[in-house]
Short mmCIF file of C-alpha atoms in Angstrom, two decimals:
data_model
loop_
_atom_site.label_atom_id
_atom_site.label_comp_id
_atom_site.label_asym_id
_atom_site.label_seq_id
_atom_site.Cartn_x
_atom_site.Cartn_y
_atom_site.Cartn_z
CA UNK A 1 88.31 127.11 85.70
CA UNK A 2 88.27 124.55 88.74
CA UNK A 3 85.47 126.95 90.61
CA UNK A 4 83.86 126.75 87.42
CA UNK A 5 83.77 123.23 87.35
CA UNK A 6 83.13 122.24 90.66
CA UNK A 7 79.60 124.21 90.39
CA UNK A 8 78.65 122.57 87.55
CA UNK A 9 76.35 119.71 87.97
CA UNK A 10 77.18 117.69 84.57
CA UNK A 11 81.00 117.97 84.67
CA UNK A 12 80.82 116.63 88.93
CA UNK A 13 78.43 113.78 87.55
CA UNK A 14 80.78 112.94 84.70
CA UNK A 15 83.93 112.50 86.69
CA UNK A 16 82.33 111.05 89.69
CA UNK A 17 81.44 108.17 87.02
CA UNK A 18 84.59 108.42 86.05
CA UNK A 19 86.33 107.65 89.33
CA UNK A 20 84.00 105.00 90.89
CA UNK A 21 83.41 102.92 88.32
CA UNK A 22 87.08 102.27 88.03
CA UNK A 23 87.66 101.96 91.58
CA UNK A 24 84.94 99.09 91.83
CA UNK A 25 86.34 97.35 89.11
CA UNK A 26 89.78 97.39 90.84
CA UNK A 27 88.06 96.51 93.68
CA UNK A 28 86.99 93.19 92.26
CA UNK A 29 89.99 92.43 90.91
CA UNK A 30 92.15 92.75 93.13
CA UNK A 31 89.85 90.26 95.12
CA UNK A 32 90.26 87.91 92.37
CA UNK A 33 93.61 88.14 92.77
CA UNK A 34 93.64 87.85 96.55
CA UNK A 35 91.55 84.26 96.33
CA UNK A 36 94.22 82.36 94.16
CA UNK A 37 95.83 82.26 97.26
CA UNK A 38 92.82 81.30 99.61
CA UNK A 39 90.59 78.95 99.89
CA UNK A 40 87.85 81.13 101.04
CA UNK A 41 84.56 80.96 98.61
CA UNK A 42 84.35 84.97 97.66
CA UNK A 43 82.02 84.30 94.23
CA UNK A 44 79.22 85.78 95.73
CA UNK A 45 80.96 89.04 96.97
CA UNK A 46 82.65 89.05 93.76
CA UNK A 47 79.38 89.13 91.72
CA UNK A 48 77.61 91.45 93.65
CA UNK A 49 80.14 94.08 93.62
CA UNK A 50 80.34 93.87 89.61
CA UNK A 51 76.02 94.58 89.02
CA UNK A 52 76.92 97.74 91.40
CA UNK A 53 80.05 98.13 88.84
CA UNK A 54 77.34 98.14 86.02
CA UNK A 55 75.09 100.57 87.71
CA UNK A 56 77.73 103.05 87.93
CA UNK A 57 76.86 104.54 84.33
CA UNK A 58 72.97 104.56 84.94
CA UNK A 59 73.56 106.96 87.79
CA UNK A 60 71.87 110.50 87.73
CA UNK A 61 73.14 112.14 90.95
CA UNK A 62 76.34 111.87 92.26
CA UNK A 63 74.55 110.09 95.53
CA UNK A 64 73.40 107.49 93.96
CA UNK A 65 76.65 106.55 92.68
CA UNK A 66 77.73 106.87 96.67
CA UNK A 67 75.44 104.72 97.48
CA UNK A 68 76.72 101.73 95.20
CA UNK A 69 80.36 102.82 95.71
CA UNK A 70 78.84 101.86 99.40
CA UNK A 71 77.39 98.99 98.92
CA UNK A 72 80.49 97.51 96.87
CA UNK A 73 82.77 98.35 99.69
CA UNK A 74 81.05 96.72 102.04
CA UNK A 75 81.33 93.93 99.91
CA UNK A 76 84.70 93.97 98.76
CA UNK A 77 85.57 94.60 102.76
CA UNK A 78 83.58 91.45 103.99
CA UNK A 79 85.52 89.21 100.98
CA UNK A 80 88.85 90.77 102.68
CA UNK A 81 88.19 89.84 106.00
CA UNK A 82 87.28 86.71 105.10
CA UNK A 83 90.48 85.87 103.30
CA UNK A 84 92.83 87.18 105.85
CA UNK A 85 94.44 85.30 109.36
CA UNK A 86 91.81 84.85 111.69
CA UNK A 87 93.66 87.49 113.82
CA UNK A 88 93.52 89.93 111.43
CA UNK A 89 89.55 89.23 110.55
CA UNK A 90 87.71 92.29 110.70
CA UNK A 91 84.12 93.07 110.63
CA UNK A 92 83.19 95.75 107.82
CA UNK A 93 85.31 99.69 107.58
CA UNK A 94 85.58 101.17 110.66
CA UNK A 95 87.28 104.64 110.66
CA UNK A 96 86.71 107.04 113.98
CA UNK A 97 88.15 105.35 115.78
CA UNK A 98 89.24 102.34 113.66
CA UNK A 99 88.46 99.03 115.89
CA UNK A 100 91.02 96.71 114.66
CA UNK A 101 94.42 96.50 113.17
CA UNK A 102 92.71 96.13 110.29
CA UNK A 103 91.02 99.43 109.81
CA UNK A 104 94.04 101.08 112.13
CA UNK A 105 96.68 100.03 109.13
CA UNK A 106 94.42 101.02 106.15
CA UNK A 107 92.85 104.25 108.26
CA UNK A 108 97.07 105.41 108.55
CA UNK A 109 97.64 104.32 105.19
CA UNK A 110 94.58 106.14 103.36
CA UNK A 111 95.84 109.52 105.99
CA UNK A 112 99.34 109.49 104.34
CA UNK A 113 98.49 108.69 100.57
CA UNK A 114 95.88 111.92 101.05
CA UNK A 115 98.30 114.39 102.19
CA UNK A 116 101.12 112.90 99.45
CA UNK A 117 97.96 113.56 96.44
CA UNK A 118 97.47 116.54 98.65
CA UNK A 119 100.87 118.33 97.68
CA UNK A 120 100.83 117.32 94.01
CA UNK A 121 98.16 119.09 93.86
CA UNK A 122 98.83 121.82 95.73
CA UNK A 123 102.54 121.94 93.93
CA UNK A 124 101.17 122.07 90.08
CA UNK A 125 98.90 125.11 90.50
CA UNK A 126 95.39 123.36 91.85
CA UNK A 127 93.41 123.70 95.60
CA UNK A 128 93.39 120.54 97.08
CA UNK A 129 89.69 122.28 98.66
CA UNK A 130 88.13 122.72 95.63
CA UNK A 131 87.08 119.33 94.49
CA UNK A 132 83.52 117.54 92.00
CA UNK A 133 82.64 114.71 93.73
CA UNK A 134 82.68 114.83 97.70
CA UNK A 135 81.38 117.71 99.37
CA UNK A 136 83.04 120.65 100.60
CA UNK A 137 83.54 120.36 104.19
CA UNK A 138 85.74 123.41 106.37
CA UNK A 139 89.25 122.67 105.89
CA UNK A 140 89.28 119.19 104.04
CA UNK A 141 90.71 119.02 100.78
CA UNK A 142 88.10 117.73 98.89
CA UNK A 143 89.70 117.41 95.60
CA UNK A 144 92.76 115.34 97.51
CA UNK A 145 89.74 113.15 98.88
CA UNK A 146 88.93 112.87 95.09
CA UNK A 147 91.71 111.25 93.53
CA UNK A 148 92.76 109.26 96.80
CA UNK A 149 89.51 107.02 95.52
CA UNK A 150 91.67 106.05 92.63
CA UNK A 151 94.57 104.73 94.82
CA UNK A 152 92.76 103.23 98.21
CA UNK A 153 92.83 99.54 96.65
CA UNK A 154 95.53 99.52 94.10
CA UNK A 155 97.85 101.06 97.08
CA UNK A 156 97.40 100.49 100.62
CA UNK A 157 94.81 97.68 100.86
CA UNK A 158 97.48 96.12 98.64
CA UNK A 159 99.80 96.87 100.92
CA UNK A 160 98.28 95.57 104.04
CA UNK A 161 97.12 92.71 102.16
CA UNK A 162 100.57 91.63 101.63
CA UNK A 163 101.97 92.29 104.66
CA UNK A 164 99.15 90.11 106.78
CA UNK A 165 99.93 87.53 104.07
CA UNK A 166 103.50 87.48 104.42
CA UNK A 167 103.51 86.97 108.26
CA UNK A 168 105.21 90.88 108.34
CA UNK A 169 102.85 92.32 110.84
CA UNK A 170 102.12 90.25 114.26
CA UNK A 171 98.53 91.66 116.25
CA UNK A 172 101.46 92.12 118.70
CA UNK A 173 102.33 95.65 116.75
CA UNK A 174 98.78 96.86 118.13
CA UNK A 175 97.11 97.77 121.04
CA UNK A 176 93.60 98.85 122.24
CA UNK A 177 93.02 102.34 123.82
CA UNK A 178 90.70 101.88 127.18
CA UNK A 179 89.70 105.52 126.66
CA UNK A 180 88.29 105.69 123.03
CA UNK A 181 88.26 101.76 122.21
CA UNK A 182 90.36 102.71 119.10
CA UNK A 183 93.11 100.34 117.80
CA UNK A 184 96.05 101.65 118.06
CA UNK A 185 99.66 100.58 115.50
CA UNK A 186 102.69 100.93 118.08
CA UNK A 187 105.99 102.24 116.81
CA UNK A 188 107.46 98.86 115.83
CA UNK A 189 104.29 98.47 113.29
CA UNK A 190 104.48 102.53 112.08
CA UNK A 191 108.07 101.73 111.11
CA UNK A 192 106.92 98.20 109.14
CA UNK A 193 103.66 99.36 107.58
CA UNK A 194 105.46 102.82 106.15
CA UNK A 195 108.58 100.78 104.76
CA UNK A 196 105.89 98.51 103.10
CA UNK A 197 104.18 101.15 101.79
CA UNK A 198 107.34 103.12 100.39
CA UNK A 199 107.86 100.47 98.43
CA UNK A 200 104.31 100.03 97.23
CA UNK A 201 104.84 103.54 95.88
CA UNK A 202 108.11 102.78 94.45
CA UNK A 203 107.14 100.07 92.21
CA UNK A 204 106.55 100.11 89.20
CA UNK A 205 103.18 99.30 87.24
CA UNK A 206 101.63 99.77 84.14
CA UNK A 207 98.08 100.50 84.68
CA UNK A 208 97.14 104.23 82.73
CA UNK A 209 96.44 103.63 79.40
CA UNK A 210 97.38 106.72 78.07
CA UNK A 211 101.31 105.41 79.17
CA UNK A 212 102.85 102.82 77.04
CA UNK A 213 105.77 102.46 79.51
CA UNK A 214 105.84 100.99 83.04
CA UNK A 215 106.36 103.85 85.77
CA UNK A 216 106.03 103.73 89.69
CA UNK A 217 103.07 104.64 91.61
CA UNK A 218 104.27 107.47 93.16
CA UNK A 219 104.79 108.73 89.10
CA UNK A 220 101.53 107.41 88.21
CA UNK A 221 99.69 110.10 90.82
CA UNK A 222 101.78 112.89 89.25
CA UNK A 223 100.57 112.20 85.83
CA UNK A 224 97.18 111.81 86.73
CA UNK A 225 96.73 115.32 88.50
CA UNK A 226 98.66 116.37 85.01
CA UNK A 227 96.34 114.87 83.22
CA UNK A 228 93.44 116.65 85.68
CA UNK A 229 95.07 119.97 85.19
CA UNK A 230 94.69 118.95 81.23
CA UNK A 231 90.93 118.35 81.47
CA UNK A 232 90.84 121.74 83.82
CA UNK A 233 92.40 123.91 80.97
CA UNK A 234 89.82 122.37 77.98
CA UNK A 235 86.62 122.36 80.27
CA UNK A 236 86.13 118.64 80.20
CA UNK A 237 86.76 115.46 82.14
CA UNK A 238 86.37 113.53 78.90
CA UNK A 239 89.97 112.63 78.68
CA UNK A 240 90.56 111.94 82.07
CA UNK A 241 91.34 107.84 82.57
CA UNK A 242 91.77 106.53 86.23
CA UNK A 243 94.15 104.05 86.74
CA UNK A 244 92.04 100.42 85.82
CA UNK A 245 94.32 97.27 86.51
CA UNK A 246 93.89 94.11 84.74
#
């Protein structure tokens, strides 16, 4: 039934809707969010990335709603940068090789989140390399890459966000590799970012609809790949809901 609905043009479409129109909109409000405490003018970003939110549905090819989801990043990314330290200031997503501490934190964090959807999956039946909206490259679990879309803003660019805020992380924790120019997290840093992150997962929120109870993240990514496995079984991504915070 997954085969089956990975070739299938309408069902891809469908959940690739699905999925990116929700993570824009956490996108932008997470920003919203993030400026209470700034005094940076985002309104601009902040509009822009919600007419690419409103696109999203209009979308006849699953590249064209790549190329919003693009375009809203590199908003949403640019509002970021320009609401964190200046030492922390970034310019846009960098990823091979990730050219600031920036990029290096989320670029770890995004690595770790993947392989932890990676094993839910893989532990309730699925293949992690069988996925409907990225395509199927040799040995990447696609389907992981999938849902991780859901959880990249809500999870770790909350997390950095609120370690750079809270003076946890010093540029100190990083250095600069003469070889490949990448930036590189030293031990000191692993050991902070991954006990921020921990916790990220451990708390609690109350963000799927379909829950009437609060439950931690970590929970939250185990009953959405139930709630896949659901949609998998009747032949429809109708029912699935990503996680949309308020």
């Amino acid at each position: 039934r997954q085969v089956h609905m990975s070739e299938n043009e309408n069902d891809k479409l469908d959940f690739s809707k699905k999925i990116i129109e929700n993570k824009i909109h956490n996108q932008r409000v997470l920003l919203t969010r993030y400026a209470r405490n700034s005094s940076c003018d985002i309104s601009n970003q902040v509009s822009a990335i919600k007419i690419h939110e409103k696109k999203i549905q209009q979308c006849s090819s699953i590249e064209q709603i790549m190329g919003y989801e693009g375009n809203a990043s590199r908003q949403y990314f640019a509002a970021l940068s320009s609401m964190v330290a200046e030492e922390f200031k970034f310019k846009g997503r960098s990823r091979r090789p990730p050219k600031d501490p920036f990029n290096s934190m989320i670029s770890l964090g995004y690595t770790i989140l993947l392989y932890e959807i990676m094993g839910e999956i893989e532990n309730r039946g699925l293949s992690p390399y069988i996925g409907f909206m990225h395509k199927d490259m040799e040995n990447h679990p696609t389907l992981a890459s999938d849902l991780l879309e859901e959880w990249r803003a809500v999870i770790v660019d909350a997390a950095v966000m609120s370690l750079i805020q809270g003076n946890e992380i010093r540029p100190e924790e990083f250095h600069k590799d003469q070889n490949t120019s990448a930036v590189i997290i030293d031990e000191k840093g692993i050991n902070i970012f991954l006990k921020k992150l921990e916790k990220k997962l451990q708390s609690n929120m109350n963000y799927l609809e379909y829950l009437d109870h609060p439950i931690s993240f970590r929970r939250a990514i185990w009953w959405q790949v139930s709630k896949l496995i659901r949609c998998i079984d009747n032949g429809s991504f109708e029912e699935y809901q990503p996680i949309r915070i308020r």
